[in-house]
XYZ file of C-alpha atoms in Angstrom:
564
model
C 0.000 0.000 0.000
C 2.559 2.581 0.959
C 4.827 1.649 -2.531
C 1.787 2.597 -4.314
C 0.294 5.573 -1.582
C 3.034 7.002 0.247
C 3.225 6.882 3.939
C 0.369 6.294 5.859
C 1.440 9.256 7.928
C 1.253 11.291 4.769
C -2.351 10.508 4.404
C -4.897 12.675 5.694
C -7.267 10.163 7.698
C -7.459 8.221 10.650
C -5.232 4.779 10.606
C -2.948 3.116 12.839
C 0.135 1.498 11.989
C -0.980 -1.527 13.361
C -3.534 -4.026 13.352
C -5.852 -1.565 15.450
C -9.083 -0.826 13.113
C -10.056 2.945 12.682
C -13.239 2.337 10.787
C -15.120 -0.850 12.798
C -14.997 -3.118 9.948
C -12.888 -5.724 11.199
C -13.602 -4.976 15.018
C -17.369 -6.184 13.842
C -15.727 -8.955 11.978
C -13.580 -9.886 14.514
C -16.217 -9.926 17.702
C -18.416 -12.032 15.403
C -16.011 -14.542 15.650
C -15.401 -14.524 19.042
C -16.506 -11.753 21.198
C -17.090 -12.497 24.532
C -20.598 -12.410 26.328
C -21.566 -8.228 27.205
C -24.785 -7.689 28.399
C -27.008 -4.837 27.643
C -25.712 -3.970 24.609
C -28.128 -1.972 21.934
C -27.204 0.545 18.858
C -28.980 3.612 20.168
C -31.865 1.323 22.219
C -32.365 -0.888 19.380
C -31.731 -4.864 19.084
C -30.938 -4.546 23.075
C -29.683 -7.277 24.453
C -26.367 -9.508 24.974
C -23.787 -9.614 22.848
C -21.889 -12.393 22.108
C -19.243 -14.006 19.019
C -20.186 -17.163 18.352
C -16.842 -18.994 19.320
C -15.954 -16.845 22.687
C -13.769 -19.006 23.561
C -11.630 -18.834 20.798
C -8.288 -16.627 20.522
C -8.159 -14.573 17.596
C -4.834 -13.170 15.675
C -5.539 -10.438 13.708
C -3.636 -9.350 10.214
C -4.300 -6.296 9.006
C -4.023 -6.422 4.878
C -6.219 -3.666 3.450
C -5.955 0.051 4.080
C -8.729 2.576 3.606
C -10.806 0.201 1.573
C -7.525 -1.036 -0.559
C -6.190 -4.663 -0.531
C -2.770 -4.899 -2.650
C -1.964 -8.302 -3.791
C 1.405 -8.074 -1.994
C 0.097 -6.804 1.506
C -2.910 -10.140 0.904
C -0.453 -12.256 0.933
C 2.192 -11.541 3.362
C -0.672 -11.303 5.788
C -1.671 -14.976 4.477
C 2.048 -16.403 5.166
C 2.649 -14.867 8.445
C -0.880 -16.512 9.359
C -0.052 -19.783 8.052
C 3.745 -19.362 9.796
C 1.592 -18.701 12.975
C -0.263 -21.914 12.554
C -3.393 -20.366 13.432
C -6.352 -23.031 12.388
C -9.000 -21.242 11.211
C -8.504 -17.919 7.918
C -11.744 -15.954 8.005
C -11.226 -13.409 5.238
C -13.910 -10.278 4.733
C -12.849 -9.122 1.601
C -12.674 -9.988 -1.991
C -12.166 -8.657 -5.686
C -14.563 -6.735 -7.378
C -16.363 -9.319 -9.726
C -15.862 -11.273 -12.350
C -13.925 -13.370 -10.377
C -9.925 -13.593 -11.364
C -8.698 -17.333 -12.266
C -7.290 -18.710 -9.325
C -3.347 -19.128 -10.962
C -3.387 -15.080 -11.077
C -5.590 -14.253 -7.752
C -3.516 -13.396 -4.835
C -6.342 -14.599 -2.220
C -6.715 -17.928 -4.286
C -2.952 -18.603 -4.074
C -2.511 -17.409 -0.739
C -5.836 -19.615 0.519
C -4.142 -22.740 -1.437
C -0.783 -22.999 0.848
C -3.254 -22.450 3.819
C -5.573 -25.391 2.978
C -2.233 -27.394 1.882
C -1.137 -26.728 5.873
C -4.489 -28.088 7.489
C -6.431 -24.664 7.920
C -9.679 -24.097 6.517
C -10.557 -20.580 5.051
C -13.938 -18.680 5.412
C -14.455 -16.210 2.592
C -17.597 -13.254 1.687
C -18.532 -14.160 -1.443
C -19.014 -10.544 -2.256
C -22.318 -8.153 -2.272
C -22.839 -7.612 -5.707
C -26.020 -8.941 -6.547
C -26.242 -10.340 -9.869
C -25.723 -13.896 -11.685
C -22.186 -14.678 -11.614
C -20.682 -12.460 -9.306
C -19.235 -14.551 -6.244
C -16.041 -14.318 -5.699
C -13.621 -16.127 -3.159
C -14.902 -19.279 -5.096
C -11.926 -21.292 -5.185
C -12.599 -25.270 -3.992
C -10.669 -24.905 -1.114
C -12.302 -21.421 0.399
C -15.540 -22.089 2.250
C -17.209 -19.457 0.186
C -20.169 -17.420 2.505
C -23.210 -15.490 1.080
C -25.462 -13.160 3.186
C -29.244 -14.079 4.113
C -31.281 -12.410 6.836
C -32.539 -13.137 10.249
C -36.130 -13.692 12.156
C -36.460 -10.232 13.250
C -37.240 -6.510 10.717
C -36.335 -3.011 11.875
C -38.991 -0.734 10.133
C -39.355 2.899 10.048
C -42.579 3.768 8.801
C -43.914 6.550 6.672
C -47.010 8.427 7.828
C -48.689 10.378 4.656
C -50.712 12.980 4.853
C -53.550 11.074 3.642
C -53.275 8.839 6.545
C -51.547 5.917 4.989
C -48.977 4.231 6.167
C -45.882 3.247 4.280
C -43.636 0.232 5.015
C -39.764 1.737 5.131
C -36.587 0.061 6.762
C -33.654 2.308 8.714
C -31.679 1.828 12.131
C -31.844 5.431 12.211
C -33.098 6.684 15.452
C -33.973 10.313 14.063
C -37.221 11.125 13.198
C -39.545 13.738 12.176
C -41.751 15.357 14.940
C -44.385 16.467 12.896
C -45.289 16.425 8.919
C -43.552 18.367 6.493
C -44.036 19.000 2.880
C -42.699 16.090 0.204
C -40.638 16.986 -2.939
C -39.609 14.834 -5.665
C -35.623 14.976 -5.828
C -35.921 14.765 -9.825
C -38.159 18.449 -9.019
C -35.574 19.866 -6.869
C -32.938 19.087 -9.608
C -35.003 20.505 -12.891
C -35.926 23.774 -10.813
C -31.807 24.151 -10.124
C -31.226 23.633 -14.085
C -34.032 26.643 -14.849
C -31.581 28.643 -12.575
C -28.553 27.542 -13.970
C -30.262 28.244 -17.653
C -29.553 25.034 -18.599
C -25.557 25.390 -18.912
C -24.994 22.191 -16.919
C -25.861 19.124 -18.593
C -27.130 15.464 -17.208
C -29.063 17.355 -14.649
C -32.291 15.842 -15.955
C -30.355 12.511 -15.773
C -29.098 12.687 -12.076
C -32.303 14.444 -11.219
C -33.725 11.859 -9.208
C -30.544 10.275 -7.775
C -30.044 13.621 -4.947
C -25.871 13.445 -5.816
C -23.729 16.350 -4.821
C -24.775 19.918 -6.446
C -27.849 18.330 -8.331
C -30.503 19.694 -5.755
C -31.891 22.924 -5.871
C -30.066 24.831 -2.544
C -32.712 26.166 0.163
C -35.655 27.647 -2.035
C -37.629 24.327 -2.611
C -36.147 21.751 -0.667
C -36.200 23.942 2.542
C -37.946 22.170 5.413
C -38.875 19.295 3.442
C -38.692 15.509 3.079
C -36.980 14.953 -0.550
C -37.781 12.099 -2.254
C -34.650 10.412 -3.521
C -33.778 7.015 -5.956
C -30.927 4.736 -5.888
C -28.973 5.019 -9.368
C -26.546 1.822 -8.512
C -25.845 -0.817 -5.355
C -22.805 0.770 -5.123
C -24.028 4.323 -4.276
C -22.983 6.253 -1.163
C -27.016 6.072 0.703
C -25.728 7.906 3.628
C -23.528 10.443 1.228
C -27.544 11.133 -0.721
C -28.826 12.002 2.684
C -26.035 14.469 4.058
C -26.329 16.474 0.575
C -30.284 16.352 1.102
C -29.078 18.307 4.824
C -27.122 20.736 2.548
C -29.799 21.851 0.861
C -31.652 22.572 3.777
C -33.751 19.134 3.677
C -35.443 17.754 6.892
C -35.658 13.904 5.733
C -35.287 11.593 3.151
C -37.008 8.468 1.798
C -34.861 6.541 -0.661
C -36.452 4.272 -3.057
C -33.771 1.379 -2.823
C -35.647 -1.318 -3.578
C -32.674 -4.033 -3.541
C -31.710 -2.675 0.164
C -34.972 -2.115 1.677
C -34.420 -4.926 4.468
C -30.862 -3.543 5.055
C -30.658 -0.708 8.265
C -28.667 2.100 7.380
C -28.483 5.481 9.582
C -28.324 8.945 8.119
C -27.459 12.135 9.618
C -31.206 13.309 9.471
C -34.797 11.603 9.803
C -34.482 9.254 6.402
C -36.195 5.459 5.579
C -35.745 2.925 2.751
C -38.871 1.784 0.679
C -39.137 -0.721 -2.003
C -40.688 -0.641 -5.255
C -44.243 -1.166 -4.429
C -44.296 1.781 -1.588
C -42.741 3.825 -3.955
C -45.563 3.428 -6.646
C -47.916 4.503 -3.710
C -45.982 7.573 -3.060
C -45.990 8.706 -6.452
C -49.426 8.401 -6.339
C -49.855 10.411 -3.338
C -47.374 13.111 -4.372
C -49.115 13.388 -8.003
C -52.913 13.530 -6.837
C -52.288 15.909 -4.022
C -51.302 18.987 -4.189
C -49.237 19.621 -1.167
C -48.041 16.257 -0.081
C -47.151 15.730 3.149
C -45.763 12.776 5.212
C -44.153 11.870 8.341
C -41.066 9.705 8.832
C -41.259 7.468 12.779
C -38.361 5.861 14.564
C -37.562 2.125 13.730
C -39.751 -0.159 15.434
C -38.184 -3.845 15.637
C -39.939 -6.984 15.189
C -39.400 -10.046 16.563
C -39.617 -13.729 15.017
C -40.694 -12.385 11.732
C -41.836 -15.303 9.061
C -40.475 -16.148 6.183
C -37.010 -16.300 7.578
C -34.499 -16.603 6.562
C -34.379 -14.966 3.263
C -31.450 -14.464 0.976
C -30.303 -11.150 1.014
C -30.978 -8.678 -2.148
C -27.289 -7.962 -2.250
C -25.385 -11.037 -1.901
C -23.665 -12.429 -4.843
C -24.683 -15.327 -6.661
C -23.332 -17.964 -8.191
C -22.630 -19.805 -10.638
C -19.036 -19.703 -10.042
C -17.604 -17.992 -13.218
C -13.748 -20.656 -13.236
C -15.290 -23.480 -12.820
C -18.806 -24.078 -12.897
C -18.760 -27.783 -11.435
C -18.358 -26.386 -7.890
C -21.771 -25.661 -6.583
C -21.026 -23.374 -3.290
C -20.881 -23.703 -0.002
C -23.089 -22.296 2.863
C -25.217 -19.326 3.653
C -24.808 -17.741 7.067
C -26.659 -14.567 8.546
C -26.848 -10.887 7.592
C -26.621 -8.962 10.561
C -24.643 -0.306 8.832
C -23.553 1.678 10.963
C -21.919 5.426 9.797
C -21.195 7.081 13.524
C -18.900 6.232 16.074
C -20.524 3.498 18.371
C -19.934 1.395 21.076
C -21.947 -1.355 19.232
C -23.275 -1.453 15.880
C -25.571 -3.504 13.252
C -23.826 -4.484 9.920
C -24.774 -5.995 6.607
C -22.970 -8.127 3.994
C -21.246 -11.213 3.499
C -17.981 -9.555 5.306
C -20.340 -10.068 8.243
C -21.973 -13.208 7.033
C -18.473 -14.813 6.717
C -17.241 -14.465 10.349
C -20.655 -16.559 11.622
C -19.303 -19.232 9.352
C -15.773 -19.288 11.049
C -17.567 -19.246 14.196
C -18.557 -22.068 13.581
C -15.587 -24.149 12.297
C -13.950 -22.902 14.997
C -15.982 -24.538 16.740
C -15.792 -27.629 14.939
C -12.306 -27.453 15.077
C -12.196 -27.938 18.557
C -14.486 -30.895 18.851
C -12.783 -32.532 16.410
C -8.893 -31.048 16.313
C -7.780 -33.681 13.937
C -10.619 -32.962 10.875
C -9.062 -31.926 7.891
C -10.302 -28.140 6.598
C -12.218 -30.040 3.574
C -13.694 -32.347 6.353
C -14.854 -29.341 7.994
C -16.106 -27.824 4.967
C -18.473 -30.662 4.519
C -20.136 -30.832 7.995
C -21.144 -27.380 7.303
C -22.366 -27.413 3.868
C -23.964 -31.133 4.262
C -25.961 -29.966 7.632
C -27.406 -27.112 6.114
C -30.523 -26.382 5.603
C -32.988 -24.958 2.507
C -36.119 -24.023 4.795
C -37.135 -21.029 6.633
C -39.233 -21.120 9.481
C -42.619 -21.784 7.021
C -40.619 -24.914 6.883
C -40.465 -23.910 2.940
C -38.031 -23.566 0.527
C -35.631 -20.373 1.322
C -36.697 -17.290 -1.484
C -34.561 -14.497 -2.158
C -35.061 -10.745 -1.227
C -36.734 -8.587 -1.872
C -39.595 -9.879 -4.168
C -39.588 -13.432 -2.808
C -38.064 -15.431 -5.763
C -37.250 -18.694 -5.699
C -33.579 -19.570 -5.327
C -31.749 -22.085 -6.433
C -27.883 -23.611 -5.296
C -26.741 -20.506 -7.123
C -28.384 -17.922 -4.825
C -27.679 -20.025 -1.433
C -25.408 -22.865 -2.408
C -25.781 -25.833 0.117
C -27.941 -23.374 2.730
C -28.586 -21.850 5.444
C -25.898 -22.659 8.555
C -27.508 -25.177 11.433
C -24.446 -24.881 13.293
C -25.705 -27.452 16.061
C -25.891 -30.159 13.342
C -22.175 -29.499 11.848
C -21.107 -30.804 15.139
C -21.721 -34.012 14.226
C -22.629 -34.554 10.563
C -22.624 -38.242 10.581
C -20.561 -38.765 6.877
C -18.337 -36.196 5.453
C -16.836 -35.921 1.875
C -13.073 -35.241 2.304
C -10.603 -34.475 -0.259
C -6.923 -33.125 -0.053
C -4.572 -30.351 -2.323
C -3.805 -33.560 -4.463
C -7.875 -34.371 -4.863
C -7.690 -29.808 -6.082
C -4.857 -30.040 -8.149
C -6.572 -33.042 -9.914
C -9.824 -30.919 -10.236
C -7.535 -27.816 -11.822
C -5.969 -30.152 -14.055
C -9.240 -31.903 -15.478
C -10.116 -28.270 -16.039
C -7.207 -27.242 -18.165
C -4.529 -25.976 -15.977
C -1.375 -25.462 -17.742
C 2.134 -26.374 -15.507
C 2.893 -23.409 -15.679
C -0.411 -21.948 -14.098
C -0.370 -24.897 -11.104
C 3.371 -23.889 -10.746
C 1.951 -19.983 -9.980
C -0.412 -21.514 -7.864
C 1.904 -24.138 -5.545
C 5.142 -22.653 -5.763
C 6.227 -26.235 -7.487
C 6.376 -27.925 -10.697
C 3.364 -30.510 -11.269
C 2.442 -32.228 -13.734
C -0.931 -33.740 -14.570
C -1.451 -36.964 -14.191
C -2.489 -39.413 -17.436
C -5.443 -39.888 -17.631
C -6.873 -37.160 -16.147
C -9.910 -38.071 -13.599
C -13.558 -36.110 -14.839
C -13.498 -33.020 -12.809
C -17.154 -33.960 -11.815
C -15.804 -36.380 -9.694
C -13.686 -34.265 -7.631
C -14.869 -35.605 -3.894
C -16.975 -31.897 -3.369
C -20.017 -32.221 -0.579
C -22.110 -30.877 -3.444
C -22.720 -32.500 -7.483
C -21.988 -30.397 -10.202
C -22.096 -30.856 -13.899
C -21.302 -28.001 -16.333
C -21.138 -29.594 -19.417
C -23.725 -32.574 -19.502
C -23.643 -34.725 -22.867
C -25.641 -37.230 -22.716
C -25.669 -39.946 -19.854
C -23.167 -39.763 -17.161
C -21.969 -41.358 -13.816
C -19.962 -39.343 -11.157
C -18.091 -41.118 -7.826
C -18.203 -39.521 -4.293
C -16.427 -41.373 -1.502
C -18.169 -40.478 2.393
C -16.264 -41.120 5.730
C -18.415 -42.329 8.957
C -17.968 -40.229 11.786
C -20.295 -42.067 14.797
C -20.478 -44.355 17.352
C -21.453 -48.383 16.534
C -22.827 -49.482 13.414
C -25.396 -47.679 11.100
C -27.000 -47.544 7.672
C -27.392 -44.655 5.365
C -30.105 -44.779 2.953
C -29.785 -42.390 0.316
C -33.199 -40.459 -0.710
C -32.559 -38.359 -4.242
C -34.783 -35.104 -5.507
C -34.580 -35.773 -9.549
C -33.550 -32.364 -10.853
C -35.955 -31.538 -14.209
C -36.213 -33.730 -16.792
C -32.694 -36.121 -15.340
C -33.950 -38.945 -14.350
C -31.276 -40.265 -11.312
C -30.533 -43.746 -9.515
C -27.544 -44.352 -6.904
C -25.772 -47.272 -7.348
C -25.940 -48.586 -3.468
C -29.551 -47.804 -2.196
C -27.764 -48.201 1.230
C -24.309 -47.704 2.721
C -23.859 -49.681 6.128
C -20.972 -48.777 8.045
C -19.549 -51.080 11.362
C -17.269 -48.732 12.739
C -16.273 -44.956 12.587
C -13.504 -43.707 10.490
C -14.257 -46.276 7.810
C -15.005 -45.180 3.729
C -17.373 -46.120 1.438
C -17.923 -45.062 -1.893
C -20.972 -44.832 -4.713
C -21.700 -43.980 -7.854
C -24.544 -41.745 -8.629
C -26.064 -42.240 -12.761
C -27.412 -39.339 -14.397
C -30.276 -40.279 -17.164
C -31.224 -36.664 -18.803
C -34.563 -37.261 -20.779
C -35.326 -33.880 -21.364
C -33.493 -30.300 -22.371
C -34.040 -27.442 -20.982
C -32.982 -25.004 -22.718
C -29.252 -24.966 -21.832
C -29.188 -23.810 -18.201
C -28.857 -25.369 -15.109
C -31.440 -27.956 -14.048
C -30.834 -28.599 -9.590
C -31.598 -31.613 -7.375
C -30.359 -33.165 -4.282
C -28.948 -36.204 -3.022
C -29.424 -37.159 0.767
C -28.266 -39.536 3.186
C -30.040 -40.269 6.362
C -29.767 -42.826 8.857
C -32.593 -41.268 10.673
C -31.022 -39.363 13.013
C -28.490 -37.578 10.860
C -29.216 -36.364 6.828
C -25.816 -35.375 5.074
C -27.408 -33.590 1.996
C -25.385 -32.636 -1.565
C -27.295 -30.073 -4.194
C -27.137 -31.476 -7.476
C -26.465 -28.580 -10.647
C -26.345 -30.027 -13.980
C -26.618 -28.317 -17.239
C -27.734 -30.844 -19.464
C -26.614 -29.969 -23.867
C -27.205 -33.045 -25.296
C -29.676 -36.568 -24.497
């Protein structure tokens, strides 16, 4: 950072020159992990409670790698090695690249993440917020790769309009509005400014809506009024929108945002999040009457809302862009805050992720001798695909249905990774295999391992790289893939194996049961794929499980199926 910056002295903002944080991303990260037990905790009264990480008990070494929101290559992985030299056991990373994902011989955090899996630890990665198809990142097969999905309780602040109707907002803003004010369209505010400016600035009419820095009109109409504001891209500045609404002498805001509705932000003044349907009502109300009015109240929380979870609007989704075969691993929980704060309320997978490493630390512990792929596959094989409907899991914030894509293996039942009953392990031989069936070049695995390898002859299908989840990329025809499961329990059991046919593949498993005498021992299956019917080139899902009626160690199935 400093080759490329100067001195962090030279810099004019707050840093230390150590691995103290000066902007409470990685203190949130970090007491996620494993903060210990404070009670009577709140962010200004709200969510009050105790606070607790979820592995307390846990001692945490802490490597600082990015600076003021930038992560060099070189600074990634010298923090890697020195973790790796300290033998630490568990890597929880909160960062990423900016999608599409880099290939993993040319992606600092995939070869950094490779030497750490080689050593025994497993790696916890945010799989980035960026919304769309195709955007996870930290998708290499040996990261545990964590997307963001919410929790069983909604903060709303509500909008009161004059016309006594209520509308449904979101904010962990603790301003509000004492009484009603007027309501003015931001896209208003901007076209009176470009009268006044007789039209010498252009894209006025473009921003208009979007409240960005010297679009509004200053004092005469937005004076002592609620403005009415849009999001123009995830990646806006919400809190920046509402401090240049203050500058203009505005009282609140209400951002249409419908992708972050269900995320709390706080603002510097009395401001709420709606989604696309309140915003159609509000348009209404602002075009019928002619001097609007509204009111904007305090977040009120709710408790053990239904459906939960949900996946969250912004968390990346799959499939992974290098190599499509690898279906992802778990979901954890969501949990913003903009002022200094004793305690605070974050979303996004860099908050998602620590849950997960919670959680294999906790693992860890029980079972110190569990290889990071091992540990992998107790979480992702536990997990679980219903909310509390007992339905399947949709996607924020219209409800969608997801697929493996949107939440991979699940949602996180951290009780039942404890003791998963079978696992599906695999080693840095069982990856380099996988990179090599995919077309690695020496050259690229030498980048990646610091050594010469070469591939061996032949080269095993990369579909039957030993993953917890099935994943076929390119399906031609009929095919048959091999997983091999370890038994982890006490006294002899049987596994029978229960399969979900994705559309139009029919699917049969070549042992109906697997009956294990003792634990530690193997067995392995095959699994036949029978596709009867194309659809139209994209991926068809399914499931395979294993229960022996107290445990059920479930895989998602992807295929994409080109040819009968």
């Amino acid at each position: 950072f400093e080759a490329a910056n100067g001195s962090l002295e030279s810099i004019n903002s707050i840093s230390f020159r150590s691995a103290r944080d000066s902007d409470g991303h990685g203190t949130h990260t970090a007491s996620t992990i494993a903060g210990a037990v404070v009670e009577n905790v709140s962010l200004f009264g709200m969510a009050r409670g105790t606070a607790r990480g979820g592995a307390p008990s846990a001692r945490l070494a802490i490597y600082k790698a990015c600076w003021f929101n930038l992560c060099y290559d070189a600074d990634i992985l010298s923090a890697l090695d020195d973790a790796i030299n300290d033998v630490v056991d568990i890597l929880s990373l909160s960062f990423g690249p900016s999608p599409p994902q880099p290939i993993y011989f040319e992606d600092s955090t995939s070869i950094g993440t490779f030497h750490a899996f080689q050593k025994g630890i497993l790696v916890s990665a945010s799989a980035g917020n960026s919304i769309f198809p195709g955007t996870a990142t930290n998708v290499a097969p040996g990261i545990l790769t964590v997307a963001a999905s919410s929790v069983d309780r909604k903060s709303y602040s509500n909008i009161y309009l004059g016309n006594s109707k209520i509308l449904k907002g979101s904010s962990l803003n603790p301003l509000e509005t004492k009484t009603f004010y007027g309501l003015i369209a931001g896209s208003t505010a901007a076209a009176q400014l470009q009268q006044q400016m007789q039209g010498s600035v252009s894209g006025y009419s473009t921003l208009s809506g979007f409240c960005k820095n010297n679009t509004l009109d200053h004092h005469t109409l937005i004076k002592g009024k609620i403005v009415v504001c849009t999001i123009e891209a995830s990646t806006d500045n919400r809190r920046e929108k509402c401090i240049f609404v203050r500058e203009s002498g505005g009282v609140g805001m209400i951002l249409i945002d419908p992708n972050a509705k269900d995320i709390g932000f706080q603002f510097v003044i009395p401001a709420t999040l709606i989604g696309q349907e309140e915003a159609q009502e509000l348009q209404a109300y602002m075009t019928a009457g002619k001097n609007p009015i509204a009111r904007i109240y305090p977040p009120q929380t709710i408790l053990k809302t239904k459906p939960a979870p949900e996946m969250a609007a912004f968390s990346s989704m799959g499939p992974n862009i290098i190599t499509a075969d690898i279906i992802r691993s778990p979901v954890a929980i969501e949990a913003t805050a903009e002022q200094s704060v004793d305690y605070n309320i974050i979303s996004g997978t860099s908050m998602s992720c620590p849950h997960v490493s919670a959680v294999a630390a906790i693992i860890k512990s029980h079972h110190p001798s569990w290889s990071p792929a091992a540990i992998m596959s107790a979480i992702m094989t536990t997990a679980t695909v219903l909310n509390n409907n007992q339905q399947q899991i949709r996607r924020d914030p219209n409800g969608s249905q997801t697929t493996p894509f949107d939440n991979g293996s699940g949602h996180i039942n951290q009780v039942a990774a404890m003791n998963p009953g079978l696992i599906y392990d695999f080693d840095s031989h069982d990856i380099i295999n996988f990179l090599c069936s995919t077309g690695a070049t020496p050259r690229q695995l030498e980048n990646l391992t610091g050594e010469i390898i070469h591939c061996q002859n032949p080269l095993p299908p990369s579909y039957n790289f030993n993953y917890p989840s099935i994943g076929v990329s390119n399906m031609n025809g009929s095919l048959s893939i091999h997983r091999t499961v370890t038994y982890y329990g006490e006294g002899p059991t049987v596994y029978v194996g229960h399969v979900n046919n994705p559309t139009g593949v029919n699917v049969s498993v070549s042992s109906a049961e697997l009956k294990f005498t003792k634990t530690g021992e193997k067995m392995s299956f095959r699994v036949d794929f029978m596709p009867f019917k194309k659809i139209g080139g994209s991926f068809v899902f399914g499931d395979l499980t294993w229960s022996n009626g107290i445990h059920r160690v479930r895989s998602p199935i992807g295929l994409n199926v080109l040819s009968l």
